Coordinates of N, CA and C in Angstrom, one line a residue:
C26 N 131.1 112.1 93.2 CA 129.9 111.9 94.5 C 130.8 110.8 95.6
G27 N 129.6 112.0 96.7 CA 130.5 111.8 98.1 C 129.8 109.7 98.3
H28 N 130.2 109.3 99.2 CA 129.2 107.8 100.4 C 127.8 108.8 100.3
G29 N 127.3 107.3 100.0 CA 125.6 107.4 100.2 C 124.8 108.8 99.7
F30 N 126.1 109.3 98.3 CA 124.6 109.9 96.8 C 125.2 108.9 95.5
A31 N 125.2 109.5 94.7 CA 125.4 108.4 93.1 C 124.7 109.9 92.1
L32 N 125.4 109.4 91.0 CA 125.3 110.5 89.4 C 124.4 110.8 89.3
N33 N 123.5 111.3 89.2 CA 121.8 111.2 88.5 C 122.8 111.1 86.7
E34 N 121.1 111.3 85.9 CA 121.1 111.5 84.6 C 121.4 113.0 84.5
Y35 N 121.1 113.8 85.0 CA 121.4 115.0 84.9 C 123.3 115.3 85.3
G36 N 124.0 114.7 86.2 CA 124.8 115.0 86.3 C 124.9 115.7 87.5
R37 N 124.4 115.1 88.6 CA 124.5 116.1 89.5 C 124.8 115.2 90.7
C38 N 125.0 115.2 91.6 CA 124.7 114.1 93.3 C 124.1 114.4 93.8
T39 N 123.4 112.9 93.7 CA 121.7 112.9 94.5 C 121.7 112.3 94.9
D40 N 121.0 112.1 96.8 CA 121.0 110.9 97.9 C 120.6 109.7 97.5
K41 N 120.7 109.3 98.0 CA 121.0 107.4 97.6 C 119.5 107.3 98.7
D42 N 118.9 106.2 99.1 CA 118.5 106.4 99.5 C 118.3 104.3 100.5
E43 N 119.6 104.5 101.2 CA 119.9 103.0 100.9 C 119.0 101.7 101.7
C44 N 117.7 102.1 101.9 CA 116.1 101.3 102.6 C 115.9 101.4 102.2
T45 N 115.5 102.3 100.5 CA 115.0 101.3 99.6 C 115.6 100.1 98.6
Q46 N 117.0 100.7 98.7 CA 117.9 99.7 98.3 C 118.9 98.9 98.3
F47 N 118.5 98.5 99.4 CA 119.5 97.2 100.6 C 118.3 97.4 101.6
P48 N 117.1 96.5 101.2 CA 115.7 96.8 102.2 C 116.3 95.7 103.7
S49 N 117.6 94.5 103.9 CA 117.8 94.2 104.6 C 119.4 95.2 105.9
V50 N 119.0 96.4 104.9 CA 120.1 96.7 105.7 C 120.7 97.0 107.0
C51 N 119.6 97.1 107.9 CA 119.2 97.5 109.4 C 119.3 95.6 110.3
P52 N 120.0 96.1 111.4 CA 120.1 94.6 111.8 C 118.9 94.0 112.3
S53 N 118.5 92.9 113.4 CA 117.4 92.5 113.6 C 116.6 93.4 114.8
D54 N 118.0 93.7 115.5 CA 117.3 95.0 116.9 C 117.2 96.2 116.7
R55 N 117.5 96.1 115.6 CA 117.3 97.6 114.8 C 116.6 97.6 113.8
P56 N 115.6 96.9 113.5 CA 115.0 96.5 112.0 C 114.2 97.8 111.2
I57 N 113.7 99.5 111.6 CA 113.1 99.9 111.1 C 114.4 101.0 110.2
C58 N 114.3 100.8 109.3 CA 115.6 101.8 108.3 C 114.9 103.5 107.7
I59 N 115.6 104.7 108.5 CA 115.4 105.5 108.5 C 116.4 106.7 107.5
N60 N 115.9 106.3 106.7 CA 116.7 107.4 105.1 C 117.5 108.4 105.5
T61 N 118.9 108.7 105.5 CA 119.5 110.6 105.9 C 119.6 111.2 104.7
Y62 N 120.3 111.8 105.1 CA 120.3 113.2 103.3 C 122.7 112.7 103.9
G63 N 122.4 111.4 102.6 CA 123.6 110.9 102.7 C 123.9 110.1 103.2
S64 N 123.2 109.3 104.0 CA 123.4 108.2 104.9 C 122.0 107.2 105.2
Y65 N 121.5 106.3 106.4 CA 121.1 106.2 107.4 C 121.1 105.7 107.8
K66 N 119.3 105.4 109.1 CA 119.9 105.1 110.4 C 119.7 104.3 110.8
C67 N 119.6 102.8 111.6 CA 118.5 101.9 111.8 C 118.0 102.3 113.5
R68 N 116.6 102.6 113.5 CA 116.1 102.6 115.1 C 115.1 101.2 115.5
A69 N 115.0 101.3 116.6 CA 114.0 100.0 117.5 C 112.8 100.4 117.1
K70 N 111.7 99.4 116.8 CA 110.3 99.5 117.1 C 109.6 99.9 118.1
K71 N 109.1 101.2 117.8 CA 108.9 102.3 119.4 C 107.4 101.3 119.2
R72 N 107.7 101.1 121.0 CA 105.8 100.1 121.3 C 105.9 101.5 122.0
C73 N 104.2 101.9 122.5 CA 103.1 102.5 122.2 C 102.1 101.8 123.3
N74 N 101.3 102.3 124.1 CA 100.3 102.3 124.6 C 99.5 102.2 124.0
Q75 N 98.4 101.4 124.4 CA 97.1 101.1 123.6 C 96.4 102.4 123.4
G76 N 95.7 103.2 122.2 CA 95.5 104.0 121.8 C 96.8 105.2 120.6
F77 N 97.7 104.2 121.2 CA 98.9 105.2 120.7 C 99.7 104.6 119.9
E78 N 100.3 105.0 118.6 CA 101.6 103.9 117.2 C 102.3 105.4 117.2
P79 N 103.4 104.6 117.0 CA 104.7 105.4 116.7 C 104.5 106.4 115.5
N80 N 105.0 108.0 115.8 CA 105.0 108.6 114.4 C 105.6 108.6 113.2
D81 N 105.4 109.1 112.3 CA 106.4 108.8 110.7 C 107.7 108.3 111.3
D82 N 108.4 108.9 112.3 CA 109.8 108.4 112.4 C 109.8 107.6 113.4
G83 N 109.0 107.3 114.2 CA 109.7 106.0 115.0 C 109.6 106.9 116.5
S84 N 109.6 108.4 116.8 CA 110.7 109.1 117.6 C 109.3 109.3 118.4
A85 N 108.4 109.2 118.4 CA 106.9 109.5 120.0 C 106.1 108.9 119.2
C86 N 105.1 108.5 120.6 CA 103.8 108.1 120.3 C 102.4 109.3 120.2
V87 N 102.2 108.6 119.3 CA 100.9 110.3 119.4 C 100.0 109.0 119.0
A88 N 98.6 110.2 119.6 CA 97.2 109.5 120.2 C 97.0 108.7 118.3
Q89 N 96.0 107.5 117.9 CA 95.8 107.2 116.6 C 94.5 107.7 116.9
V90 N 94.5 107.9 115.3 CA 93.0 108.8 114.9 C 91.9 107.7 114.0
A91 N 91.2 108.3 114.8 CA 89.3 107.2 115.0 C 88.3 108.0 113.9
Y92 N 87.9 107.1 113.3 CA 87.3 107.8 112.7 C 85.4 106.9 112.7
F93 N 84.6 108.1 112.9 CA 83.5 107.3 113.8 C 82.5 107.2 112.6
G94 N 82.3 106.2 111.4 CA 81.8 106.2 110.8 C 81.6 107.6 109.9
R95 N 82.6 107.4 109.2 CA 82.6 108.9 108.6 C 84.0 109.0 108.1
T96 N 84.3 109.2 106.4 CA 85.3 109.0 106.1 C 85.7 110.9 105.8
H97 N 87.2 111.1 106.0 CA 87.3 112.8 105.3 C 87.8 112.1 104.1
S98 N 87.9 113.2 102.9 CA 87.7 113.0 101.3 C 89.4 113.7 101.6
S99 N 90.3 113.2 100.8 CA 91.7 113.8 100.9 C 92.1 115.4 101.0
G100 N 92.5 115.5 101.7 CA 92.6 117.3 102.1 C 91.6 117.9 103.0
E101 N 90.4 117.2 103.4 CA 89.8 118.2 104.0 C 89.6 117.7 105.3
C102 N 89.5 118.5 106.5 CA 89.6 117.7 107.4 C 88.1 119.3 108.7
N103 N 87.7 119.0 108.8 CA 87.3 120.1 109.4 C 86.7 120.6 111.4
A104 N 86.4 121.5 111.7 CA 87.2 122.1 112.9 C 87.0 120.9 114.2
F105 N 85.5 120.7 114.2 CA 85.5 119.8 115.2 C 86.3 118.4 115.3
H106 N 87.3 118.2 114.0 CA 87.8 116.7 113.9 C 89.3 117.5 114.5
M107 N 89.7 118.6 114.2 CA 90.6 119.1 114.6 C 90.9 119.6 115.8
L108 N 90.3 119.9 116.6 CA 89.8 120.6 118.1 C 89.6 119.2 118.9
T109 N 89.0 118.1 118.7 CA 88.7 116.8 118.8 C 90.7 116.1 119.7
L110 N 91.4 115.9 118.0 CA 92.6 115.6 117.4 C 92.6 116.5 119.1
T111 N 93.2 117.3 118.8 CA 93.9 118.7 119.7 C 94.4 118.3 120.6
L112 N 92.7 118.0 121.6 CA 92.9 118.0 122.7 C 92.8 116.5 123.5
L113 N 93.0 115.2 122.4 CA 93.2 113.7 122.6 C 94.8 114.1 122.2
L114 N 95.4 114.9 121.5 CA 97.0 115.2 121.8 C 97.2 115.3 123.1
L115 N 96.3 116.8 123.2 CA 97.2 117.5 125.2 C 97.3 116.9 126.1
I116 N 96.1 115.7 125.7 CA 95.9 114.7 126.7 C 96.5 113.5 127.7
S117 N 96.5 112.9 126.3 CA 97.6 112.0 126.1 C 99.0 111.7 126.6
T118 N 99.8 113.1 126.1 CA 101.1 113.4 126.7 C 101.8 113.6 127.7
P119 N 100.1 114.1 128.8 CA 100.7 113.6 130.0 C 101.0 112.3 130.3
M120 N 100.0 111.4 130.2 CA 99.9 110.1 130.4 C 101.1 109.3 129.5
Q121 N 101.4 109.5 128.4 CA 102.5 108.7 127.8 C 103.7 109.0 128.9
I122 N 103.8 110.6 129.2 CA 105.2 110.8 130.2 C 104.3 111.1 131.4
G123 N 103.7 110.1 132.1 CA 102.9 110.0 133.3 C 102.8 111.2 134.1
L124 N 102.3 112.3 133.6 CA 102.3 113.2 135.0 C 100.3 113.1 134.8
L125 N 99.7 112.3 134.6 CA 98.1 112.2 135.6 C 98.7 110.3 135.8

């Protein structure tokens, strides 16, 4: 197997998750580890304005989802909440890049 891969129990090469295997693999100035196919990347913590949070890969800021006195069961989301979230994202994106 090549660099970043390991032989599994079926004799096939599979991607190693260096972020899990070596939790301190990234330097302190770029502490967030992202596993990639055959390797990994380190990135700095994304800083977002109030009301926003980094997306899963840390590449952009997205609006924080708020639940007002109601929780969603797994996999359920009604049209009103989807519309609200969509409007928040449409409004917040220009604000994040300074258009409003």
